[in-house]
């Protein structure tokens, strides 16, 4: 099938309004939210914007007969290159499938299309006393489909869990164009838990066309506390102490001095400019419990050197305290033209040591690193600040990134806590996983997608997914070598 | 290396079939060696934990070997301040809770016969007691696993931190897979601080509708109980609501809900607290889940909003078909547990009809336990194949190409 025929056939399925193939129109689909330099851009042959499951299935069947790769795309806010069509082919953008189909308060569920924006779902359900717990910082833009694919997290995942804990069932278009509903073993449904397999699979197994999501009741009371510390170490120790005391805050976030410098002048959240670090602690539940716990939290913070503590229960004040945290990325432009956002996770007891190591890496590489992150989960987001135009900056950032990832993995951490592997970190997978581990994952991939056409060149290091053992072994060795010789896989 | 106990072993039967070999392993390496050595086509290799739920699954054709995992019972890593526990699959739930209890923590799950049930078995069967209403299942706590494939490859997925999106979530995909994809060797679990207070309200309702009405009210509040069960009896229904958490909060909830129960017309309201509360739920769960040759158990699930209509249809249907059947309803998680006494001379046809009645209006109806004589040839997981069965078969072929792990016992006779 030549390109003209393909375009015509796609147009018949989705209509002219749902089709983009002009090179200029395709430009915005060449990248996602990832830092360029760590992820390559690539252009698809065409982008379709279907409105129904049947149209998605139709496009997938056409792609199958034409032997073309298919890449699903939500809002394109992904930070690991997941929605970029590395091998060209067809991008299916699900942004026009944006209906909330049903809300069921007794079941505590909502049935939604994948293009529904994360925050819109919470806004819609709040009137009935519910919210959708996973709340990525990108929640004003990112889609539920993207959240499912990346198993996204957010500040409130400390208490409420990540996306996978909130997805009950999915309608999925499979690579052969058939449509199934996946179920969850958590619901007592028989059969393999294909919902678990789908969530976090980065668009490589199937395309989500509907999601039955769990809703969480808005707690009777919420208190947000800001605790300022002269040093980061004190704040990190307070985090460990709060968790060790048996308290599970709804959120427990840390913002360091460099971030405060960026965010406070812009958004006036009330963080002291001279603080070494600020903790944002949210406690929710029954008023009696919230009061008692807040008191204990204040005590713990003070014991660890907190010199300014403020608590807010009114919505407006709470929102202001959160604003500083939520707008942190947006404010970074005040410090440097570019940043590279990391996403490693370490055991919570290793926070202090990890922050020390981050500071050391920053000094060694002469790259400022800001820290604003989900401290309660041990999920770090070091932001490396640089100027792409300055000679040597990009190289030094990539080098520093490498040291950071290697350190975190070395102390029992994870490559990524919520942003996914995509193309960005696929080269690092062999740092964590053996050939056998990856072969098992590849088995899951082949069970869904034997022709390997859904979102190729993602997650698996090159060559892994086809299962050519010898090639794999050599590949693994090469990856390890790359890792030990500080070569960043581009 | 691998102990093969024969003479001293209590007779182990898998749906009435005696394994040709009864094996036991004490390390993951032994398990890998053992699996690498099994013969394709020689019948199923059945992993065995505490043996509390061996009746779950289709009747296998042949059993090559049973592999006891109770020798894999070590804590691999536990740092209380990380709230992360890494244990081998054969560790019992009681041993786990005791380990955690020493540090004021617990694993959010209640199971039947915790002193026997192993963590690997609980994950493989996706078992979860009434606390599932607020705590979820182990699927929610499972962040990583090491498993052994039938070719002897030792694999891991996930990790030891609470948030992790590095690669596909194979650990969670093993939850509920009945050991048919791989044998779980160890798991990493999120743990929680133990709640300070535990209390249960038990009350009597005139009839099922009254009980369901009350539960509906409770379920619509933001502060749902930790667990909520209705046991349907001859003269009405018993409702039990459990509350756990901080001292003041639990007291407040008990007072509030006691008043709610009174207002709804329930009588004989009792408050159980502390160990008494915990014991009440454990006994109820043990009694319900006990595998007995004279009782057929079927689990039905649906959406919570469908429970009322479902029960209204089911109860008349059971009158003739299965008199004296006990129904326990968990309205919040929409699970209905059916315990039907075996009829004298009951046939496979009877069981099939019973399941059909239980399945009507439900999303699933799984025969959790029934004598092999009546469940033979039935797919206990459901009359209709689940959506995605082709993917499931493909996954089985990829993970266990020699088709030995619990073969034949799973959905669609996988
Ligand atoms: C400023 C900023 C802050 C962020 N903060 C967070 C954060 O706090 N926590 C967090 O977890 N992430 C965060 N992210 C990352 C990103 O927003 C999330 O990964 C988000 O879930 C992606 O959603 P999306 O709709 O933009 O997906 P896209 O970027 O369009 O796609 C992401 C992946 O999902 C796949 N996909 C999309 N839709 C579907 C579908 N319907 N079916 C199957 N696959 C699909 C794509 O193929 C791709 O692999 C942030 C990003 C930015 C830019």
PDB file of C-alpha atoms and ligand atoms in Angstrom, chain A residues 32-33 71-79 81-84 92 94 114-115 135-139 141-155 198 201-204 206-209 325 329 339 341 374 381 417-419 455 458, chain B residues 163, ligand 1:
ATOM      1  CA  UNK A  32       6.507  14.525  23.735  1.00  0.00           C
ATOM      2  CA  UNK A  33       7.382  16.170  27.068  1.00  0.00           C
ATOM      3  CA  UNK A  71       1.692   4.327  18.453  1.00  0.00           C
ATOM      4  CA  UNK A  72      -1.032   5.448  20.842  1.00  0.00           C
ATOM      5  CA  UNK A  73      -0.860   8.989  22.089  1.00  0.00           C
ATOM      6  CA  UNK A  74      -2.672  10.969  24.733  1.00  0.00           C
ATOM      7  CA  UNK A  75      -1.710  14.542  25.527  1.00  0.00           C
ATOM      8  CA  UNK A  76       1.940  13.973  24.718  1.00  0.00           C
ATOM      9  CA  UNK A  77       3.133  15.043  28.163  1.00  0.00           C
ATOM     10  CA  UNK A  78       5.098  11.809  28.660  1.00  0.00           C
ATOM     11  CA  UNK A  79       8.642  12.251  29.898  1.00  0.00           C
ATOM     12  CA  UNK A  81       9.581   9.446  24.764  1.00  0.00           C
ATOM     13  CA  UNK A  82       6.732   6.940  24.912  1.00  0.00           C
ATOM     14  CA  UNK A  83       4.418   8.649  22.444  1.00  0.00           C
ATOM     15  CA  UNK A  84       7.070   9.288  19.803  1.00  0.00           C
ATOM     16  CA  UNK A  92      -3.513   7.132  17.099  1.00  0.00           C
ATOM     17  CA  UNK A  94      -7.037   9.603  21.622  1.00  0.00           C
ATOM     18  CA  UNK A 114      -9.059   7.456  27.392  1.00  0.00           C
ATOM     19  CA  UNK A 115      -8.811  11.070  26.271  1.00  0.00           C
ATOM     20  CA  UNK A 135      -2.591  13.192  40.481  1.00  0.00           C
ATOM     21  CA  UNK A 136       0.494  13.726  38.336  1.00  0.00           C
ATOM     22  CA  UNK A 137       1.792  17.291  38.315  1.00  0.00           C
ATOM     23  CA  UNK A 138       0.778  17.355  34.669  1.00  0.00           C
ATOM     24  CA  UNK A 139      -2.833  16.631  35.612  1.00  0.00           C
ATOM     25  CA  UNK A 141      -3.105  18.225  30.561  1.00  0.00           C
ATOM     26  CA  UNK A 142      -2.401  14.488  30.717  1.00  0.00           C
ATOM     27  CA  UNK A 143      -5.018  11.889  29.833  1.00  0.00           C
ATOM     28  CA  UNK A 144      -6.369   8.857  31.673  1.00  0.00           C
ATOM     29  CA  UNK A 145      -5.138   6.688  28.779  1.00  0.00           C
ATOM     30  CA  UNK A 146      -1.629   8.073  29.223  1.00  0.00           C
ATOM     31  CA  UNK A 147      -1.880   7.577  32.991  1.00  0.00           C
ATOM     32  CA  UNK A 148      -2.806   3.920  32.448  1.00  0.00           C
ATOM     33  CA  UNK A 149       0.015   3.384  29.980  1.00  0.00           C
ATOM     34  CA  UNK A 150       2.630   4.950  32.264  1.00  0.00           C
ATOM     35  CA  UNK A 151       1.115   3.805  35.589  1.00  0.00           C
ATOM     36  CA  UNK A 152       1.423   7.411  36.629  1.00  0.00           C
ATOM     37  CA  UNK A 153       1.803   8.656  40.146  1.00  0.00           C
ATOM     38  CA  UNK A 154       1.535  11.928  41.982  1.00  0.00           C
ATOM     39  CA  UNK A 155       1.828  13.418  45.461  1.00  0.00           C
ATOM     40  CA  UNK A 198      -1.862  -3.449  30.598  1.00  0.00           C
ATOM     41  CA  UNK A 201       2.820  -1.260  29.543  1.00  0.00           C
ATOM     42  CA  UNK A 202       3.554   2.052  27.779  1.00  0.00           C
ATOM     43  CA  UNK A 203       1.224   1.462  24.846  1.00  0.00           C
ATOM     44  CA  UNK A 204       3.105  -1.689  23.806  1.00  0.00           C
ATOM     45  CA  UNK A 206      -2.878  -2.644  23.461  1.00  0.00           C
ATOM     46  CA  UNK A 207      -4.715   0.639  23.122  1.00  0.00           C
ATOM     47  CA  UNK A 208      -7.001   1.636  25.961  1.00  0.00           C
ATOM     48  CA  UNK A 209     -10.344   2.811  24.592  1.00  0.00           C
ATOM     49  CA  UNK A 325       5.024  22.575  44.824  1.00  0.00           C
ATOM     50  CA  UNK A 329       8.642  22.892  37.106  1.00  0.00           C
ATOM     51  CA  UNK A 339      16.263  21.256  32.709  1.00  0.00           C
ATOM     52  CA  UNK A 341      13.997  15.944  35.117  1.00  0.00           C
ATOM     53  CA  UNK A 374       7.682  12.805  46.515  1.00  0.00           C
ATOM     54  CA  UNK A 381      13.013  14.209  40.934  1.00  0.00           C
ATOM     55  CA  UNK A 417       9.097   5.724  39.718  1.00  0.00           C
ATOM     56  CA  UNK A 418       6.419   7.178  37.465  1.00  0.00           C
ATOM     57  CA  UNK A 419       7.710   8.525  34.163  1.00  0.00           C
ATOM     58  CA  UNK A 455       4.947   1.128  19.991  1.00  0.00           C
ATOM     59  CA  UNK A 458      10.374   1.178  23.668  1.00  0.00           C
TER      60      UNK A 458
ATOM     61  CA  UNK B 163       6.823   3.196  43.199  1.00  0.00           C
TER      62      UNK B 163
HETATM   63  C1  LIG C   1       5.286  19.163  33.643  1.00  0.00           C
HETATM   64  C2  LIG C   1       5.094  17.688  33.734  1.00  0.00           C
HETATM   65  C3  LIG C   1       4.881  17.130  34.976  1.00  0.00           C
HETATM   66  C4  LIG C   1       4.672  15.758  35.085  1.00  0.00           C
HETATM   67  N1  LIG C   1       4.425  15.240  36.322  1.00  0.00           N
HETATM   68  C5  LIG C   1       4.196  13.925  36.457  1.00  0.00           C
HETATM   69  C6  LIG C   1       3.926  13.363  37.724  1.00  0.00           C
HETATM   70  O1  LIG C   1       3.862  14.039  38.728  1.00  0.00           O
HETATM   71  N2  LIG C   1       3.723  12.036  37.804  1.00  0.00           N
HETATM   72  C7  LIG C   1       3.739  11.240  36.702  1.00  0.00           C
HETATM   73  O2  LIG C   1       3.524  10.045  36.831  1.00  0.00           O
HETATM   74  N3  LIG C   1       3.993  11.733  35.486  1.00  0.00           N
HETATM   75  C8  LIG C   1       4.219  13.060  35.323  1.00  0.00           C
HETATM   76  N4  LIG C   1       4.477  13.573  34.086  1.00  0.00           N
HETATM   77  C9  LIG C   1       4.563  12.654  32.939  1.00  0.00           C
HETATM   78  C10 LIG C   1       3.277  12.501  32.110  1.00  0.00           C
HETATM   79  O3  LIG C   1       2.445  13.601  32.276  1.00  0.00           O
HETATM   80  C11 LIG C   1       2.521  11.224  32.462  1.00  0.00           C
HETATM   81  O4  LIG C   1       3.296  10.114  32.083  1.00  0.00           O
HETATM   82  C12 LIG C   1       1.147  11.115  31.789  1.00  0.00           C
HETATM   83  O5  LIG C   1       0.440  10.025  32.305  1.00  0.00           O
HETATM   84  C13 LIG C   1       1.192  10.981  30.292  1.00  0.00           C
HETATM   85  O6  LIG C   1      -0.119  11.173  29.789  1.00  0.00           O
HETATM   86  P1  LIG C   1      -0.339  11.662  28.300  1.00  0.00           P
HETATM   87  O7  LIG C   1      -1.792  11.673  28.070  1.00  0.00           O
HETATM   88  O8  LIG C   1       0.348  12.944  28.074  1.00  0.00           O
HETATM   89  O9  LIG C   1       0.349  10.503  27.502  1.00  0.00           O
HETATM   90  P2  LIG C   1       1.364  10.556  26.256  1.00  0.00           P
HETATM   91  O10 LIG C   1       2.583  11.302  26.611  1.00  0.00           O
HETATM   92  O11 LIG C   1       0.616  11.009  25.074  1.00  0.00           O
HETATM   93  O12 LIG C   1       1.693   9.041  26.128  1.00  0.00           O
HETATM   94  C14 LIG C   1       2.450   8.377  27.109  1.00  0.00           C
HETATM   95  C15 LIG C   1       2.480   6.878  26.806  1.00  0.00           C
HETATM   96  O13 LIG C   1       1.180   6.371  26.901  1.00  0.00           O
HETATM   97  C16 LIG C   1       0.813   5.685  25.727  1.00  0.00           C
HETATM   98  N5  LIG C   1      -0.633   5.913  25.585  1.00  0.00           N
HETATM   99  C17 LIG C   1      -1.284   7.087  25.582  1.00  0.00           C
HETATM  100  N6  LIG C   1      -2.604   6.894  25.476  1.00  0.00           N
HETATM  101  C18 LIG C   1      -2.801   5.565  25.427  1.00  0.00           C
HETATM  102  C19 LIG C   1      -3.943   4.726  25.309  1.00  0.00           C
HETATM  103  N7  LIG C   1      -5.174   5.220  25.253  1.00  0.00           N
HETATM  104  N8  LIG C   1      -3.767   3.384  25.273  1.00  0.00           N
HETATM  105  C20 LIG C   1      -2.530   2.847  25.339  1.00  0.00           C
HETATM  106  N9  LIG C   1      -1.427   3.595  25.432  1.00  0.00           N
HETATM  107  C21 LIG C   1      -1.548   4.928  25.484  1.00  0.00           C
HETATM  108  C22 LIG C   1       1.687   6.255  24.664  1.00  0.00           C
HETATM  109  O14 LIG C   1       1.895   5.344  23.624  1.00  0.00           O
HETATM  110  C23 LIG C   1       2.961   6.526  25.422  1.00  0.00           C
HETATM  111  O15 LIG C   1       3.730   5.368  25.502  1.00  0.00           O
HETATM  112  C24 LIG C   1       4.693  14.940  33.935  1.00  0.00           C
HETATM  113  C25 LIG C   1       4.905  15.526  32.691  1.00  0.00           C
HETATM  114  C26 LIG C   1       5.106  16.869  32.581  1.00  0.00           C
HETATM  115  C27 LIG C   1       5.322  17.453  31.214  1.00  0.00           C
END
